[in-house]
Short mmCIF file of C-alpha atoms in Angstrom, two decimals:
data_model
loop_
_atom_site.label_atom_id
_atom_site.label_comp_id
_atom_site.label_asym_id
_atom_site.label_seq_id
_atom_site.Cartn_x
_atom_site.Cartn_y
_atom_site.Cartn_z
CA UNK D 30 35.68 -106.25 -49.97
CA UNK D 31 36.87 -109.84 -49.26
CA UNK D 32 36.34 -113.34 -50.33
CA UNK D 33 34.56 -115.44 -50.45
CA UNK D 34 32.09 -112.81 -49.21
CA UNK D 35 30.41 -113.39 -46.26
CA UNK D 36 27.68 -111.94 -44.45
CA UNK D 37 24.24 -112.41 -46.20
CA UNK D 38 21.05 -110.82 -44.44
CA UNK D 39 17.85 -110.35 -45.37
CA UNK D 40 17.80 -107.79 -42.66
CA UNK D 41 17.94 -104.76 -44.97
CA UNK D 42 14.53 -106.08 -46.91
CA UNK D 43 13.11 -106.14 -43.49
CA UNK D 44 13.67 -102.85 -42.69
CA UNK D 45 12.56 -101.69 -46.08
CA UNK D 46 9.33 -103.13 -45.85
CA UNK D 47 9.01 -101.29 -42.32
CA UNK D 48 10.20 -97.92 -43.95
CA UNK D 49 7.08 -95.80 -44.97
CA UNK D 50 8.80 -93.10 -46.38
CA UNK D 51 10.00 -95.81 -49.31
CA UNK D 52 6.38 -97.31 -49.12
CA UNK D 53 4.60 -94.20 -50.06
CA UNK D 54 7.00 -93.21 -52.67
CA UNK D 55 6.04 -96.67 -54.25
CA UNK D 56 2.91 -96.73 -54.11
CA UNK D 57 2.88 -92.98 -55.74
CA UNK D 58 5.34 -94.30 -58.51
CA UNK D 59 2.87 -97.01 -59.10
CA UNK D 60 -0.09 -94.57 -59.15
CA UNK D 61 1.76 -91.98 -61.79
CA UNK D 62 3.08 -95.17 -63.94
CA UNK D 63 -0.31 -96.92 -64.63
CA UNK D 64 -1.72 -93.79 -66.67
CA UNK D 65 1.55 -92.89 -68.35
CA UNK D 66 1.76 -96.67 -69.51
CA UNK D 67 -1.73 -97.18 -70.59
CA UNK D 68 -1.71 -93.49 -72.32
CA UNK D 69 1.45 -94.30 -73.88
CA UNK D 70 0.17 -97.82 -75.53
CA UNK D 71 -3.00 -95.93 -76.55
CA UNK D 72 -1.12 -92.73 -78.30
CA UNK D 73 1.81 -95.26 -79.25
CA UNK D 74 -1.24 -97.02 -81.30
CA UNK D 75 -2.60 -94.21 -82.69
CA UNK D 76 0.94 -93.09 -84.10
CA UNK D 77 1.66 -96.60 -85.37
CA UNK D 78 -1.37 -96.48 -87.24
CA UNK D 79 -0.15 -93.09 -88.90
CA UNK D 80 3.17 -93.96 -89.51
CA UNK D 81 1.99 -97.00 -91.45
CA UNK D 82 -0.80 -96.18 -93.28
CA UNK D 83 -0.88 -92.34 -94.03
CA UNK D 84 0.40 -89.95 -96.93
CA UNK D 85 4.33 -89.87 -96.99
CA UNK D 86 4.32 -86.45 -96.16
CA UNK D 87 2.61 -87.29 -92.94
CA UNK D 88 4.41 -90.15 -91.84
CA UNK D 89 7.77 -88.05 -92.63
CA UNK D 90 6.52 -85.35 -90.80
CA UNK D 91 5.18 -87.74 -87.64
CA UNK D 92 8.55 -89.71 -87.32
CA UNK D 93 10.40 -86.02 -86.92
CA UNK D 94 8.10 -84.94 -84.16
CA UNK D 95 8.39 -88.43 -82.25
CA UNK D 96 12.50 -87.80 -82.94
CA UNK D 97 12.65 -84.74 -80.69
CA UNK D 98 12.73 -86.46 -77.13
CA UNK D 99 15.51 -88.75 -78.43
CA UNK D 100 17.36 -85.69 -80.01
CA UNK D 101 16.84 -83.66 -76.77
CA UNK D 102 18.20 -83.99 -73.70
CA UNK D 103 15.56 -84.76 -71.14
CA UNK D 104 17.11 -81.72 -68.56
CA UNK D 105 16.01 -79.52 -71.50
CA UNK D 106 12.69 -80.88 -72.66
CA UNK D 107 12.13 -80.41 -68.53
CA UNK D 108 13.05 -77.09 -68.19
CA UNK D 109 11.21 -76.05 -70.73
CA UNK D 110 7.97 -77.73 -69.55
CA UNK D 111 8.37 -76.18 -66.69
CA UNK D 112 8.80 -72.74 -68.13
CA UNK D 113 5.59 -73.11 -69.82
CA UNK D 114 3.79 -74.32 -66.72
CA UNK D 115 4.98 -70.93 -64.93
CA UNK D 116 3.96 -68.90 -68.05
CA UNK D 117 0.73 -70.08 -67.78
CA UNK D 118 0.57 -70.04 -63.87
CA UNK D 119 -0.33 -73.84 -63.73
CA UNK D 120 1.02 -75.70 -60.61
CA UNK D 121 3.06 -78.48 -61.01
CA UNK D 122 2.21 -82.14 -59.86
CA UNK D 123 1.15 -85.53 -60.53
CA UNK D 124 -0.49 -84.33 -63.79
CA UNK D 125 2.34 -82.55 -65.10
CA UNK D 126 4.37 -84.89 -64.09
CA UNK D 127 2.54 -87.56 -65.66
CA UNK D 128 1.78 -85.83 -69.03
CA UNK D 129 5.87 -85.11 -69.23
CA UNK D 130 6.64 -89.13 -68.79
CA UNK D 131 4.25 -89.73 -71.64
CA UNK D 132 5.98 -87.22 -74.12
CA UNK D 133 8.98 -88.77 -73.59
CA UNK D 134 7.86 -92.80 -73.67
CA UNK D 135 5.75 -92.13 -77.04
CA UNK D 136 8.49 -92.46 -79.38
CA UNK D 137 9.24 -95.95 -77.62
CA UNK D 138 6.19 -96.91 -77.75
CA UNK D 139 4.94 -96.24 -80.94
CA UNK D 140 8.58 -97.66 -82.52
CA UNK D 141 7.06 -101.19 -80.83
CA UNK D 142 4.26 -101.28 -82.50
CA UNK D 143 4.73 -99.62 -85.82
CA UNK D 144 7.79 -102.39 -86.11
CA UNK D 145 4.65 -105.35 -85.89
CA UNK D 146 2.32 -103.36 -87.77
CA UNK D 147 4.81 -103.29 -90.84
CA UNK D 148 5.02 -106.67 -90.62
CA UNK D 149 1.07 -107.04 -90.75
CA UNK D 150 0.12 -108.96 -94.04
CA UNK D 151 -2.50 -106.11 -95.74
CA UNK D 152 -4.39 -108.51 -97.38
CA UNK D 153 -5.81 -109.83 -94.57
CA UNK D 154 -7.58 -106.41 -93.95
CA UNK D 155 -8.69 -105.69 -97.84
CA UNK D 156 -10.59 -109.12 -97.94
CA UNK D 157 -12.65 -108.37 -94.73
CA UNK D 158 -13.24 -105.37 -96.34
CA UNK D 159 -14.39 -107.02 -99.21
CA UNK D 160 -16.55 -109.40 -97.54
CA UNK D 161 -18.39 -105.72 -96.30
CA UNK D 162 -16.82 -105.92 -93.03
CA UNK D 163 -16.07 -101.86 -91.95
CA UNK D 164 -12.98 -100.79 -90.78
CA UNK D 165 -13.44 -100.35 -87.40
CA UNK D 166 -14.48 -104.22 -87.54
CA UNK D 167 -11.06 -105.10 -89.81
CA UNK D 168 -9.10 -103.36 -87.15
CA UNK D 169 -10.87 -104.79 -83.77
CA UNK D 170 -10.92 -108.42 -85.67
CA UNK D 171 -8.43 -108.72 -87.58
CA UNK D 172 -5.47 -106.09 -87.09
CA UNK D 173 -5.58 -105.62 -82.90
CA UNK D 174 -5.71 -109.23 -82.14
CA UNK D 175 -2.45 -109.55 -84.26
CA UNK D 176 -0.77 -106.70 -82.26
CA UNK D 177 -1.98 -106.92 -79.20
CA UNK D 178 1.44 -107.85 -77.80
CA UNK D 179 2.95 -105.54 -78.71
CA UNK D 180 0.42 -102.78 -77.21
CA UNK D 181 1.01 -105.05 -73.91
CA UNK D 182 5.00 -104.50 -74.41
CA UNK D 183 4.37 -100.99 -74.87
CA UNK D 184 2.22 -100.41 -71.96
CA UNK D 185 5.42 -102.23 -70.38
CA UNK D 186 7.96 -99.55 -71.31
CA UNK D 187 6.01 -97.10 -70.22
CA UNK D 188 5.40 -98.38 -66.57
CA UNK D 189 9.31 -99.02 -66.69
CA UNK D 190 10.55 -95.49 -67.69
CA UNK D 191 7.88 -94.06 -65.39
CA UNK D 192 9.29 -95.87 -62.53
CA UNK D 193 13.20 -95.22 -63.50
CA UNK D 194 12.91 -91.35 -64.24
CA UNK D 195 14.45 -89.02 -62.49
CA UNK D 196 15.13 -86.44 -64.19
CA UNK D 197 11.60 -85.24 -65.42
CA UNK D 198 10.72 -85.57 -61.53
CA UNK D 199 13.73 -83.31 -60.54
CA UNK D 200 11.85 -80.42 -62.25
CA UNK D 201 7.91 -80.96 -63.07
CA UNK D 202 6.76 -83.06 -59.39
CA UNK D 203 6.25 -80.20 -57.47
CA UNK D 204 5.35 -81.82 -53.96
CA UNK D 205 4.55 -85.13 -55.56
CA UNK D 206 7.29 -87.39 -54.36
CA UNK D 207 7.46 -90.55 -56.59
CA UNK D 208 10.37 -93.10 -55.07
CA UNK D 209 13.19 -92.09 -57.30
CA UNK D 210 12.80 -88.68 -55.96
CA UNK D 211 13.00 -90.20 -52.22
CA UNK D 212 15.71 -92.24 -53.35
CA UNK D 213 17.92 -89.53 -55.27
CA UNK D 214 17.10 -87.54 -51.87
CA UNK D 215 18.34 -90.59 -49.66
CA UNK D 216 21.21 -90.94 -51.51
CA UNK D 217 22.43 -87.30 -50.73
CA UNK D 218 22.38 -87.72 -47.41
CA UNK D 219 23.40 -91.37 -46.47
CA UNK D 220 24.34 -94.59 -48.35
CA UNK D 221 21.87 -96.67 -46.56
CA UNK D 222 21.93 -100.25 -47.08
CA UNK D 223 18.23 -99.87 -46.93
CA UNK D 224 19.08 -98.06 -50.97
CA UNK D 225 20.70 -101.12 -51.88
CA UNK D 226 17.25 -103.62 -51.12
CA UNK D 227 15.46 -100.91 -52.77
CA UNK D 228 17.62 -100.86 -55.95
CA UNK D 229 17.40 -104.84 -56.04
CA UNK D 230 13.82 -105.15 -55.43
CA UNK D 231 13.05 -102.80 -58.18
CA UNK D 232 15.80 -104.31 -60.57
CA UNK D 233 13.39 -107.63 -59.86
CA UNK D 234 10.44 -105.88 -60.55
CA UNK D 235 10.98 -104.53 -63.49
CA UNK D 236 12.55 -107.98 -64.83
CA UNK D 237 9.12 -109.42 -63.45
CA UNK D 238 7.46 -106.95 -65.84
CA UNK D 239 9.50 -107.86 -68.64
CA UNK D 240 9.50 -111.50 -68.04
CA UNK D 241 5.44 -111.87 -68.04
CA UNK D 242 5.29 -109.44 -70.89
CA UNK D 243 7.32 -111.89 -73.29
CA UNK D 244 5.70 -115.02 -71.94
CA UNK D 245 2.36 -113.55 -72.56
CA UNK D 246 3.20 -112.69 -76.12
CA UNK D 247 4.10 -116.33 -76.64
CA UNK D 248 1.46 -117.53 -74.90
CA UNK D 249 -0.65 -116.25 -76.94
CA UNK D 250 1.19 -116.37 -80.21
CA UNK D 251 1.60 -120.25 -79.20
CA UNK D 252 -2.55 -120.49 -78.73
CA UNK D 253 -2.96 -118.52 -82.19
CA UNK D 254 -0.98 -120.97 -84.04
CA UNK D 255 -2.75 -123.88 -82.24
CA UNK D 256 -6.19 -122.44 -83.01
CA UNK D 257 -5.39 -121.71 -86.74
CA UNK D 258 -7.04 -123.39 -89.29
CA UNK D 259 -4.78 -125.80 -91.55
CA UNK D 260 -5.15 -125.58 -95.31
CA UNK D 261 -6.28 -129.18 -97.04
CA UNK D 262 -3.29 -129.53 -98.89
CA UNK D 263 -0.90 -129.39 -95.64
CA UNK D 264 -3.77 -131.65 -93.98
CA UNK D 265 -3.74 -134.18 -97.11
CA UNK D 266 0.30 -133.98 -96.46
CA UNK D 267 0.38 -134.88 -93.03
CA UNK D 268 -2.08 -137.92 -93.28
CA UNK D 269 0.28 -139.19 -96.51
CA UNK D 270 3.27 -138.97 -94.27
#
């Protein structure tokens, strides 16, 4: 390597988008990251939800279940999905492959939102319910609305550590071939600048998906804030100064 460097091309990018071995691994990452993100928000949720408002005993005995994937190394949690697949003489595929992201993004997720949930002010909730509102109506109201971005930043990790695993693919994809598969593959037999654009273009991706996840928090966090009723007292304040 010299410099200043020299030689910039946008030559490689070409020939990735030309290369539909890379396309169709994309598009099947794509395909096998929208249900493990939006399953992963929805079952992050519903363990938030535990962890902050059951019995002790529960919530201790919830946060040790969502600890195992951490604790365990994801070579092992693989292996041993796949020796229950063969035990049961199930095929392995998008499905497993799928339902093995999710077990592993869960903890994430539900960390994300259980960390705004705790931070949820509870009377908010027990004067709907005084006012006769049920709680099906508190949550959809009052709680969700609060949340909501984090259940978008969840659904966010999820697409992202669908689209970066490798590891789970190695052993549950069977003949599904998502694009780190192709690219683990390509790597093995060439070092292709063709790898390279790939690696950058999903680097920017995934920093796409990051970057409109925060800015639609804010945005709406901004709008909330705008929208919010001001007491009389501030009001009174404002028009003295």
């Amino acid at each position: 390597m010299a410099f200043p460097l020299s030689g910039f091309t946008l030559e490689w990018y070409r020939s990735l988008a030309a290369n539909t071995k890379f396309q169709a691994g994309f598009v099947t990452s794509f395909l096998v990251a929208q249900p493990v993100g939006i399953l992963s928000a929805a079952l992050g949720l519903g363990g938030a939800l535990v962890l902050v408002s059951a019995r002790r005993a529960v919530r201790l005995g919830l946060a040790a279940l969502l600890m195992v994937p951490f604790l365990v190394p994801k070579t092992v949690l693989s292996i041993a999905q796949a020796m229950v697949l063969a035990r049961f003489g199930l095929d392995r595929g998008a499905g497993t492959l799928i339902a093995a992201q999710i077990i592993v993004s869960v903890p994430f997720t539900t960390a994300i939102i259980a960390s705004v949930l705790a931070r949820l002010d509870p009377r908010l909730e027990e004067a709907a319910r005084d006012l006769g509102a049920t709680p099906w109506a508190c949550f959809r109201r009052i709680t969700y609305p609060q949340i909501k971005p984090a259940v978008s930043a969840a659904y966010s990790v999820g697409v992202i550590l669908s689209l970066a695993d490798l590891t789970i693919g190695l052993y549950l994809a069977g003949r599904t071939q998502p694009l780190s598969l192709i690219v683990a593959s390509e790597f093995r037999r060439e070092l292709s600048p063709d790898l390279n654009a790939m690696q950058v273009s999903v680097l920017v991706l995934t920093a796409v998906i990051v970057v409109l996840t925060e800015g639609y928090g804010r945005l709406r966090t901004a709008r909330r804030r705008r929208t919010a009723p001001r007491s009389p007292s501030l009001a009174r304040t404002e028009r003295v100064a």
